[in-house]
PDB file of C-alpha atoms in Angstrom:
ATOM      1  CA  MET X  16     133.687 -17.365 -41.651  1.00 76.00           C
ATOM      2  CA  LEU X  17     129.983 -17.051 -42.142  1.00 80.00           C
ATOM      3  CA  ARG X  18     129.336 -17.884 -38.653  1.00 84.00           C
ATOM      4  CA  LYS X  19     131.725 -15.273 -37.462  1.00 83.00           C
ATOM      5  CA  LEU X  20     130.217 -12.724 -39.744  1.00 84.00           C
ATOM      6  CA  MET X  21     126.743 -13.489 -38.492  1.00 86.00           C
ATOM      7  CA  LYS X  22     127.970 -13.336 -34.896  1.00 87.00           C
ATOM      8  CA  TYR X  23     129.532  -9.877 -35.484  1.00 84.00           C
ATOM      9  CA  ASP X  24     126.249  -8.656 -37.260  1.00 85.00           C
ATOM     10  CA  LEU X  25     124.069  -9.991 -34.510  1.00 88.00           C
ATOM     11  CA  ARG X  26     126.063  -8.382 -31.793  1.00 88.00           C
ATOM     12  CA  ALA X  27     125.807  -4.942 -33.696  1.00 85.00           C
ATOM     13  CA  MET X  28     122.022  -5.357 -34.201  1.00 87.00           C
ATOM     14  CA  GLY X  29     121.488  -6.554 -30.780  1.00 88.00           C
ATOM     15  CA  ARG X  30     123.060  -3.503 -29.170  1.00 89.00           C
ATOM     16  CA  VAL X  31     119.927  -1.500 -30.775  1.00 89.00           C
ATOM     17  CA  LEU X  32     117.194  -4.261 -31.023  1.00 89.00           C
ATOM     18  CA  LEU X  33     117.404  -5.903 -27.753  1.00 90.00           C
ATOM     19  CA  PRO X  34     116.855  -2.644 -25.594  1.00 91.00           C
ATOM     20  CA  VAL X  35     113.920  -1.769 -27.965  1.00 88.00           C
ATOM     21  CA  TRP X  36     112.384  -5.378 -27.630  1.00 88.00           C
ATOM     22  CA  ALA X  37     112.633  -5.341 -23.790  1.00 89.00           C
ATOM     23  CA  GLY X  38     111.141  -1.870 -23.592  1.00 86.00           C
ATOM     24  CA  ALA X  39     108.292  -3.034 -25.728  1.00 84.00           C
ATOM     25  CA  VAL X  40     107.661  -6.299 -23.630  1.00 85.00           C
ATOM     26  CA  LEU X  41     107.920  -4.015 -20.302  1.00 86.00           C
ATOM     27  CA  LEU X  42     105.483  -1.466 -21.805  1.00 80.00           C
ATOM     28  CA  ALA X  43     103.060  -4.157 -22.455  1.00 79.00           C
ATOM     29  CA  LEU X  44     103.460  -5.650 -19.209  1.00 82.00           C
ATOM     30  CA  VAL X  45     102.607  -2.302 -17.524  1.00 80.00           C
ATOM     31  CA  MET X  46      99.510  -1.903 -19.589  1.00 75.00           C
ATOM     32  CA  LEU X  47      98.438  -5.298 -18.775  1.00 74.00           C
ATOM     33  CA  GLY X  48      98.932  -4.701 -15.023  1.00 74.00           C
ATOM     34  CA  LEU X  49      96.900  -1.461 -15.271  1.00 71.00           C
ATOM     35  CA  GLN X  50      94.048  -3.400 -17.161  1.00 68.00           C
ATOM     36  CA  PHE X  51      93.741  -5.766 -13.952  1.00 69.00           C
ATOM     37  CA  LEU X  52      94.242  -2.966 -11.428  1.00 66.00           C
ATOM     38  CA  PRO X  53      90.451  -2.261 -10.935  1.00 63.00           C
ATOM     39  CA  THR X  54      90.078  -5.864  -9.825  1.00 67.00           C
ATOM     40  CA  TRP X  55      92.324  -5.252  -6.855  1.00 67.00           C
ATOM     41  CA  PHE X  56      91.087  -1.694  -6.250  1.00 62.00           C
ATOM     42  CA  PRO X  57      87.277  -1.617  -7.192  1.00 63.00           C
ATOM     43  CA  ALA X  58      87.318   1.978  -6.552  1.00 60.00           C
ATOM     44  CA  LEU X  59      88.927   2.699  -9.706  1.00 58.00           C
ATOM     45  CA  LEU X  60      85.955   1.339 -11.773  1.00 58.00           C
ATOM     46  CA  THR X  61      84.964   4.587 -13.156  1.00 61.00           C
ATOM     47  CA  GLY X  62      84.217   6.079 -16.556  1.00 60.00           C
ATOM     48  CA  SER X  63      87.280   8.440 -16.411  1.00 66.00           C
ATOM     49  CA  TYR X  64      89.571   5.576 -15.498  1.00 62.00           C
ATOM     50  CA  ARG X  65      88.381   3.233 -18.443  1.00 64.00           C
ATOM     51  CA  MET X  66      88.595   6.424 -20.868  1.00 68.00           C
ATOM     52  CA  THR X  67      92.121   7.008 -19.983  1.00 70.00           C
ATOM     53  CA  LEU X  68      92.942   3.301 -20.097  1.00 66.00           C
ATOM     54  CA  SER X  69      91.481   2.969 -23.576  1.00 68.00           C
ATOM     55  CA  LEU X  70      93.708   6.083 -24.719  1.00 71.00           C
ATOM     56  CA  LEU X  71      96.830   4.506 -23.212  1.00 72.00           C
ATOM     57  CA  TYR X  72      96.081   1.157 -24.908  1.00 69.00           C
ATOM     58  CA  SER X  73      95.979   3.081 -28.345  1.00 71.00           C
ATOM     59  CA  LEU X  74      99.059   4.924 -27.673  1.00 75.00           C
ATOM     60  CA  THR X  75     100.760   1.547 -26.411  1.00 73.00           C
ATOM     61  CA  ILE X  76      99.712  -0.454 -29.469  1.00 73.00           C
ATOM     62  CA  LEU X  77     100.977   2.390 -31.783  1.00 74.00           C
ATOM     63  CA  ALA X  78     104.333   2.490 -29.700  1.00 74.00           C
ATOM     64  CA  VAL X  79     104.726  -1.362 -29.917  1.00 75.00           C
ATOM     65  CA  VAL X  80     104.310  -1.397 -33.557  1.00 73.00           C
ATOM     66  CA  LEU X  81     106.753   1.625 -34.251  1.00 73.00           C
ATOM     67  CA  ALA X  82     109.230   0.556 -31.734  1.00 75.00           C
ATOM     68  CA  VAL X  83     109.489  -3.312 -32.567  1.00 82.00           C
ATOM     69  CA  THR X  84     108.852  -3.400 -36.280  1.00 83.00           C
ATOM     70  CA  ILE X  85     109.759  -0.120 -37.709  1.00 85.00           C
ATOM     71  CA  VAL X  86     113.023   0.387 -35.822  1.00 86.00           C
ATOM     72  CA  CYS X  87     114.194  -3.124 -36.768  1.00 89.00           C
ATOM     73  CA  VAL X  88     113.578  -2.364 -40.534  1.00 89.00           C
ATOM     74  CA  VAL X  89     115.286   0.911 -40.167  1.00 89.00           C
ATOM     75  CA  VAL X  90     118.463  -0.565 -38.509  1.00 89.00           C
ATOM     76  CA  ASN X  91     118.635  -3.250 -41.222  1.00 89.00           C
ATOM     77  CA  LEU X  92     118.248  -0.737 -43.989  1.00 88.00           C
ATOM     78  CA  LEU X  93     121.023   1.511 -42.339  1.00 86.00           C
ATOM     79  CA  ARG X  94     123.409  -1.548 -41.930  1.00 85.00           C
ATOM     80  CA  THR X  95     122.714  -2.822 -45.489  1.00 85.00           C
ATOM     81  CA  TYR X  96     123.460   0.591 -46.997  1.00 84.00           C
ATOM     82  CA  GLY X  97     126.458   0.942 -44.773  1.00 79.00           C
ATOM     83  CA  MET X  98     128.134  -2.068 -46.737  1.00 77.00           C
ATOM     84  CA  LEU X  99     129.791   0.322 -49.084  1.00 73.00           C
ATOM     85  CA  GLY X 100     130.285   3.170 -46.409  1.00 66.00           C
ATOM     86  CA  GLN X 101     132.747   3.271 -43.706  1.00 59.00           C
ATOM     87  CA  SER X 102     132.377  -0.373 -42.785  1.00 60.00           C
ATOM     88  CA  ALA X 103     133.429  -1.477 -46.267  1.00 57.00           C
ATOM     89  CA  TYR X 104     137.072  -0.843 -45.273  1.00 54.00           C
ATOM     90  CA  LEU X 105     136.568  -3.328 -42.382  1.00 58.00           C
ATOM     91  CA  MET X 106     134.704  -5.888 -44.545  1.00 60.00           C
ATOM     92  CA  PHE X 107     137.323  -5.545 -47.223  1.00 57.00           C
ATOM     93  CA  SER X 108     140.002  -6.665 -44.716  1.00 64.00           C
ATOM     94  CA  LEU X 109     138.161  -9.746 -43.816  1.00 66.00           C
ATOM     95  CA  PRO X 110     139.056 -13.207 -45.166  1.00 74.00           C
ATOM     96  CA  ALA X 111     135.497 -13.506 -46.438  1.00 75.00           C
ATOM     97  CA  THR X 112     133.948 -13.625 -49.829  1.00 81.00           C
ATOM     98  CA  THR X 113     131.510 -11.180 -51.243  1.00 80.00           C
ATOM     99  CA  GLY X 114     128.661 -13.822 -50.958  1.00 84.00           C
ATOM    100  CA  GLN X 115     129.476 -14.513 -47.434  1.00 85.00           C
ATOM    101  CA  LEU X 116     129.228 -10.800 -46.512  1.00 85.00           C
ATOM    102  CA  MET X 117     126.017 -10.418 -48.471  1.00 87.00           C
ATOM    103  CA  LEU X 118     124.454 -13.635 -46.832  1.00 89.00           C
ATOM    104  CA  SER X 119     125.462 -12.583 -43.375  1.00 88.00           C
ATOM    105  CA  ARG X 120     123.618  -9.266 -43.633  1.00 88.00           C
ATOM    106  CA  PHE X 121     120.715 -10.764 -45.520  1.00 91.00           C
ATOM    107  CA  LEU X 122     120.122 -13.745 -42.961  1.00 92.00           C
ATOM    108  CA  CYS X 123     120.492 -11.342 -39.981  1.00 91.00           C
ATOM    109  CA  ALA X 124     118.141  -8.867 -41.398  1.00 91.00           C
ATOM    110  CA  VAL X 125     115.478 -11.516 -42.361  1.00 92.00           C
ATOM    111  CA  GLY X 126     115.767 -13.159 -38.833  1.00 92.00           C
ATOM    112  CA  SER X 127     115.698 -10.141 -36.784  1.00 91.00           C
ATOM    113  CA  THR X 128     112.620  -8.810 -38.775  1.00 91.00           C
ATOM    114  CA  ALA X 129     110.804 -12.196 -38.491  1.00 90.00           C
ATOM    115  CA  VAL X 130     111.517 -11.937 -34.771  1.00 90.00           C
ATOM    116  CA  SER X 131     110.232  -8.341 -34.541  1.00 89.00           C
ATOM    117  CA  MET X 132     107.123  -9.316 -36.473  1.00 87.00           C
ATOM    118  CA  GLY X 133     106.322 -12.313 -34.374  1.00 86.00           C
ATOM    119  CA  LEU X 134     106.839 -10.285 -31.089  1.00 86.00           C
ATOM    120  CA  THR X 135     104.691  -7.700 -32.492  1.00 83.00           C
ATOM    121  CA  VAL X 136     102.033  -9.932 -33.243  1.00 82.00           C
ATOM    122  CA  GLY X 137     102.283 -11.795 -29.843  1.00 82.00           C
ATOM    123  CA  LEU X 138     102.317  -8.242 -27.995  1.00 79.00           C
ATOM    124  CA  LEU X 139      99.370  -6.863 -30.001  1.00 76.00           C
ATOM    125  CA  ALA X 140      97.353 -10.136 -29.421  1.00 77.00           C
ATOM    126  CA  ALA X 141      97.965 -10.044 -25.541  1.00 76.00           C
ATOM    127  CA  LEU X 142      96.933  -6.272 -25.539  1.00 70.00           C
ATOM    128  CA  THR X 143      93.924  -6.370 -27.676  1.00 69.00           C
ATOM    129  CA  ALA X 144      92.668  -9.760 -25.876  1.00 67.00           C
ATOM    130  CA  THR X 145      92.519  -7.736 -22.517  1.00 59.00           C
ATOM    131  CA  ALA X 146      91.652  -4.329 -23.933  1.00 54.00           C
ATOM    132  CA  PRO X 147      88.661  -2.593 -22.153  1.00 50.00           C
ATOM    133  CA  ALA X 148      86.640  -2.241 -25.374  1.00 44.00           C
ATOM    134  CA  VAL X 149      87.102  -5.953 -26.511  1.00 40.00           C
ATOM    135  CA  GLN X 150      84.809  -8.673 -25.431  1.00 39.00           C
ATOM    136  CA  LEU X 151      85.486 -12.221 -26.453  1.00 38.00           C
ATOM    137  CA  HIS X 152      82.640 -14.464 -26.606  1.00 40.00           C
ATOM    138  CA  ALA X 153      82.546 -18.336 -26.986  1.00 39.00           C
ATOM    139  CA  ASN X 154      80.270 -18.454 -30.037  1.00 43.00           C
ATOM    140  CA  GLY X 155      83.143 -18.813 -32.315  1.00 42.00           C
ATOM    141  CA  SER X 156      82.907 -15.313 -33.980  1.00 42.00           C
ATOM    142  CA  ASP X 157      85.826 -13.877 -31.849  1.00 42.00           C
ATOM    143  CA  ILE X 158      87.987 -17.038 -31.480  1.00 38.00           C
ATOM    144  CA  LEU X 159      91.055 -17.696 -33.620  1.00 42.00           C
ATOM    145  CA  ILE X 160      90.469 -20.301 -36.173  1.00 41.00           C
ATOM    146  CA  LEU X 161      93.448 -22.722 -36.266  1.00 43.00           C
ATOM    147  CA  PRO X 162      94.962 -23.732 -39.818  1.00 49.00           C
ATOM    148  CA  VAL X 163      93.585 -27.086 -39.783  1.00 50.00           C
ATOM    149  CA  GLY X 164      91.168 -28.809 -42.319  1.00 61.00           C
ATOM    150  CA  GLU X 165      90.206 -27.021 -45.318  1.00 69.00           C
ATOM    151  CA  THR X 166      91.711 -23.721 -44.269  1.00 75.00           C
ATOM    152  CA  ALA X 167      95.358 -25.148 -43.968  1.00 80.00           C
ATOM    153  CA  PRO X 168      96.390 -24.549 -47.548  1.00 82.00           C
ATOM    154  CA  ALA X 169      95.297 -21.079 -47.566  1.00 82.00           C
ATOM    155  CA  PHE X 170      97.046 -20.546 -44.324  1.00 83.00           C
ATOM    156  CA  TRP X 171     100.293 -22.004 -45.241  1.00 84.00           C
ATOM    157  CA  GLY X 172     100.192 -20.712 -48.610  1.00 87.00           C
ATOM    158  CA  LEU X 173     100.017 -17.235 -47.332  1.00 87.00           C
ATOM    159  CA  PHE X 174     102.803 -18.086 -44.759  1.00 87.00           C
ATOM    160  CA  VAL X 175     105.073 -18.990 -47.361  1.00 90.00           C
ATOM    161  CA  LEU X 176     104.243 -15.810 -49.510  1.00 90.00           C
ATOM    162  CA  LEU X 177     104.988 -13.805 -46.490  1.00 89.00           C
ATOM    163  CA  CYS X 178     108.340 -15.372 -46.039  1.00 90.00           C
ATOM    164  CA  ALA X 179     109.047 -15.100 -49.715  1.00 92.00           C
ATOM    165  CA  GLY X 180     107.932 -11.437 -49.553  1.00 90.00           C
ATOM    166  CA  LEU X 181     110.199 -10.655 -46.637  1.00 91.00           C
ATOM    167  CA  CYS X 182     113.239 -12.198 -48.286  1.00 92.00           C
ATOM    168  CA  PHE X 183     112.635 -10.624 -51.581  1.00 92.00           C
ATOM    169  CA  ALA X 184     112.218  -7.025 -49.889  1.00 91.00           C
ATOM    170  CA  TYR X 185     115.818  -7.485 -48.491  1.00 92.00           C
ATOM    171  CA  THR X 186     117.068  -8.737 -51.691  1.00 93.00           C
ATOM    172  CA  VAL X 187     115.777  -5.659 -53.353  1.00 92.00           C
ATOM    173  CA  VAL X 188     117.606  -3.472 -50.798  1.00 91.00           C
ATOM    174  CA  LEU X 189     120.737  -5.407 -51.475  1.00 90.00           C
ATOM    175  CA  ALA X 190     120.376  -4.901 -55.227  1.00 92.00           C
ATOM    176  CA  CYS X 191     119.668  -1.176 -54.746  1.00 91.00           C
ATOM    177  CA  VAL X 192     122.773  -0.673 -52.566  1.00 89.00           C
ATOM    178  CA  ALA X 193     124.903  -2.463 -55.041  1.00 89.00           C
ATOM    179  CA  ILE X 194     123.512  -0.430 -57.963  1.00 90.00           C
ATOM    180  CA  GLY X 195     123.789   2.837 -56.202  1.00 88.00           C
ATOM    181  CA  GLY X 196     127.201   2.182 -55.104  1.00 84.00           C
ATOM    182  CA  GLN X 197     128.373   2.448 -58.789  1.00 84.00           C
ATOM    183  CA  TRP X 198     128.155   6.345 -58.333  1.00 85.00           C
ATOM    184  CA  PRO X 199     130.059   6.988 -55.085  1.00 79.00           C
ATOM    185  CA  GLN X 200     129.490  10.582 -54.916  1.00 82.00           C
ATOM    186  CA  GLN X 201     125.778  10.219 -55.304  1.00 85.00           C
ATOM    187  CA  ARG X 202     125.175   6.901 -53.802  1.00 84.00           C
ATOM    188  CA  LEU X 203     122.357   7.874 -51.511  1.00 86.00           C
ATOM    189  CA  GLY X 204     120.435   9.587 -54.407  1.00 89.00           C
ATOM    190  CA  ALA X 205     121.132   6.692 -56.837  1.00 89.00           C
ATOM    191  CA  THR X 206     120.054   3.984 -54.120  1.00 90.00           C
ATOM    192  CA  VAL X 207     116.793   5.628 -53.716  1.00 90.00           C
ATOM    193  CA  VAL X 208     116.168   6.123 -57.315  1.00 92.00           C
ATOM    194  CA  CYS X 209     116.998   2.502 -57.910  1.00 91.00           C
ATOM    195  CA  TYR X 210     114.707   1.294 -55.235  1.00 88.00           C
ATOM    196  CA  LEU X 211     111.737   3.577 -56.706  1.00 90.00           C
ATOM    197  CA  GLY X 212     112.610   2.106 -60.218  1.00 89.00           C
ATOM    198  CA  LEU X 213     112.471  -1.434 -59.011  1.00 86.00           C
ATOM    199  CA  SER X 214     109.281  -0.633 -57.122  1.00 85.00           C
ATOM    200  CA  TYR X 215     107.671   0.505 -60.011  1.00 87.00           C
ATOM    201  CA  GLY X 216     108.921  -2.310 -62.225  1.00 85.00           C
ATOM    202  CA  GLN X 217     107.467  -4.747 -59.788  1.00 80.00           C
ATOM    203  CA  GLY X 218     104.297  -3.060 -60.013  1.00 82.00           C
ATOM    204  CA  ILE X 219     104.202  -3.004 -63.828  1.00 87.00           C
ATOM    205  CA  LEU X 220     105.341  -6.711 -63.953  1.00 82.00           C
ATOM    206  CA  SER X 221     102.464  -7.658 -61.595  1.00 79.00           C
ATOM    207  CA  PHE X 222      99.914  -5.621 -63.721  1.00 83.00           C
ATOM    208  CA  ALA X 223     101.250  -7.364 -66.836  1.00 85.00           C
ATOM    209  CA  LEU X 224     101.027 -11.002 -65.042  1.00 80.00           C
ATOM    210  CA  ILE X 225      97.416 -10.259 -64.037  1.00 78.00           C
ATOM    211  CA  PHE X 226      96.581  -8.801 -67.279  1.00 80.00           C
ATOM    212  CA  GLY X 227      98.124 -11.835 -69.189  1.00 80.00           C
ATOM    213  CA  LEU X 228      96.261 -14.257 -66.975  1.00 73.00           C
ATOM    214  CA  PHE X 229      92.816 -12.678 -68.027  1.00 74.00           C
ATOM    215  CA  LEU X 230      93.800 -12.548 -71.679  1.00 76.00           C
ATOM    216  CA  ALA X 231      94.740 -16.186 -71.572  1.00 71.00           C
ATOM    217  CA  ALA X 232      91.340 -16.795 -70.125  1.00 68.00           C
ATOM    218  CA  GLU X 233      89.676 -14.817 -72.739  1.00 69.00           C
ATOM    219  CA  VAL X 234      91.821 -16.787 -75.490  1.00 70.00           C
ATOM    220  CA  GLY X 235      90.834 -20.115 -74.009  1.00 62.00           C
ATOM    221  CA  GLY X 236      87.321 -19.490 -74.037  1.00 61.00           C
ATOM    222  CA  ARG X 237      84.411 -19.104 -71.695  1.00 63.00           C
ATOM    223  CA  ASP X 238      84.376 -22.834 -70.850  1.00 68.00           C
ATOM    224  CA  LEU X 239      87.752 -22.522 -69.260  1.00 66.00           C
ATOM    225  CA  VAL X 240      86.678 -19.839 -67.076  1.00 64.00           C
ATOM    226  CA  THR X 241      83.567 -21.308 -66.084  1.00 72.00           C
ATOM    227  CA  GLN X 242      85.689 -24.573 -65.221  1.00 73.00           C
ATOM    228  CA  PHE X 243      87.984 -22.467 -63.110  1.00 68.00           C
ATOM    229  CA  SER X 244      85.161 -20.618 -61.162  1.00 73.00           C
ATOM    230  CA  ALA X 245      83.613 -23.866 -60.547  1.00 78.00           C
ATOM    231  CA  TRP X 246      86.754 -25.314 -59.303  1.00 74.00           C
ATOM    232  CA  MET X 247      87.447 -22.302 -57.089  1.00 73.00           C
ATOM    233  CA  SER X 248      84.012 -22.413 -55.522  1.00 76.00           C
ATOM    234  CA  ARG X 249      84.717 -26.054 -54.440  1.00 80.00           C
ATOM    235  CA  HIS X 250      88.231 -25.639 -53.388  1.00 79.00           C
ATOM    236  CA  LEU X 251      88.576 -22.007 -52.413  1.00 81.00           C
ATOM    237  CA  TYR X 252      91.344 -22.398 -49.768  1.00 82.00           C
ATOM    238  CA  THR X 253      93.257 -24.619 -51.915  1.00 85.00           C
ATOM    239  CA  GLY X 254      93.131 -22.103 -54.811  1.00 85.00           C
ATOM    240  CA  ILE X 255      94.296 -19.452 -52.478  1.00 86.00           C
ATOM    241  CA  GLY X 256      97.126 -21.391 -51.275  1.00 87.00           C
ATOM    242  CA  LEU X 257      98.306 -22.508 -54.873  1.00 88.00           C
ATOM    243  CA  PHE X 258      97.976 -18.783 -55.911  1.00 87.00           C
ATOM    244  CA  ALA X 259     100.049 -17.711 -52.922  1.00 89.00           C
ATOM    245  CA  CYS X 260     102.783 -20.392 -53.591  1.00 91.00           C
ATOM    246  CA  GLY X 261     102.684 -19.317 -57.222  1.00 88.00           C
ATOM    247  CA  LEU X 262     103.548 -15.547 -56.279  1.00 88.00           C
ATOM    248  CA  ALA X 263     106.171 -17.002 -53.723  1.00 92.00           C
ATOM    249  CA  LEU X 264     107.989 -18.955 -56.519  1.00 93.00           C
ATOM    250  CA  LEU X 265     107.834 -15.584 -58.673  1.00 88.00           C
ATOM    251  CA  PHE X 266     109.502 -13.701 -55.643  1.00 90.00           C
ATOM    252  CA  ALA X 267     112.093 -16.475 -55.332  1.00 93.00           C
ATOM    253  CA  LEU X 268     112.899 -16.174 -59.282  1.00 93.00           C
ATOM    254  CA  LEU X 269     113.149 -12.271 -59.215  1.00 90.00           C
ATOM    255  CA  GLY X 270     115.113 -12.363 -55.978  1.00 91.00           C
ATOM    256  CA  GLY X 271     117.554 -14.840 -57.412  1.00 93.00           C
ATOM    257  CA  ILE X 272     118.220 -12.604 -60.344  1.00 93.00           C
ATOM    258  CA  LEU X 273     118.672  -9.780 -58.109  1.00 92.00           C
ATOM    259  CA  TRP X 274     121.038 -11.510 -55.904  1.00 94.00           C
ATOM    260  CA  VAL X 275     123.368 -12.317 -58.778  1.00 93.00           C
ATOM    261  CA  VAL X 276     123.319  -8.742 -59.952  1.00 92.00           C
ATOM    262  CA  ALA X 277     123.962  -7.473 -56.351  1.00 91.00           C
ATOM    263  CA  HIS X 278     126.731 -10.014 -55.800  1.00 91.00           C
ATOM    264  CA  ARG X 279     128.392  -9.060 -59.183  1.00 89.00           C
ATOM    265  CA  LEU X 280     128.376  -5.339 -58.519  1.00 88.00           C
ATOM    266  CA  LEU X 281     129.325  -5.570 -54.730  1.00 84.00           C
ATOM    267  CA  ARG X 282     132.111  -7.833 -55.548  1.00 82.00           C
ATOM    268  CA  ARG X 283     133.456  -5.276 -58.308  1.00 79.00           C
ATOM    269  CA  ARG X 284     133.074  -2.338 -55.590  1.00 73.00           C
ATOM    270  CA  LEU X 285     134.529  -4.311 -52.483  1.00 67.00           C
ATOM    271  CA  ASP X 286     137.491  -5.905 -54.384  1.00 60.00           C
ATOM    272  CA  PRO X 287     138.186  -4.509 -57.878  1.00 51.00           C
ATOM    273  CA  ALA X 288     141.137  -7.028 -58.339  1.00 49.00           C
ATOM    274  CA  ARG X 289     138.890 -10.175 -58.049  1.00 48.00           C
ATOM    275  CA  PRO X 290     137.045 -11.397 -61.018  1.00 45.00           C
ATOM    276  CA  PRO X 291     133.217 -10.528 -61.046  1.00 42.00           C
ATOM    277  CA  PHE X 292     132.222 -14.065 -60.438  1.00 39.00           C
ATOM    278  CA  GLY X 293     133.884 -16.913 -58.508  1.00 37.00           C
TER     279      GLY X 293
END
């Protein structure tokens, strides 16, 4: 049943996202064609043409970011919020559990956002690599450094953190929708208030965690701080990777708690006859 739910969700999102993705790619191809147009028509090598092209490049980059990433996030937010709206009647009639319904929306949201982010990065890389004001040199300062050698732990640690942060963000949205749904008449306002409360709570928790680490360092003595600083100076990228993985584990723990809360509340709203768990 989960496969059928995901197929339905992907089709619903594809009707909106596929034209947006195709339009962004077409727009980027047009701008790339305009960049190489002076090589075919040397008469266009004028200052006004290059100034206009630079302006069009800036507008294109802005349009790509807005169209590909922000539209995808908005579509996923609206679809997640609609779980307790008119679509709740359709969802309630399906022979699927609440966990399957949540997991379908969650996987489709995370997957489509990851594709949108990858497409955005690829298009921006293509546009900036051929932009009129960008000059790439072979001295190593403007060449992308591949994640190999000593930089690999930092790169993959940050990559894991990015994935965990993306999953945690949509888990927070699910939890806010579930909590806000407990007040049907003020569902939108309750969802927004819940999101603000969870955001502030996350900030306070992060501050408390950092403060606790500094306090533990002070209690442990200056020798511990000196040893840690010396280790970080020798293994900077490994330290960054471990710190990023630690934050990813924190996101996973908090996301698991929010998932259980959202599952219980959504199950209560979608099917009051069923027990909260099971």
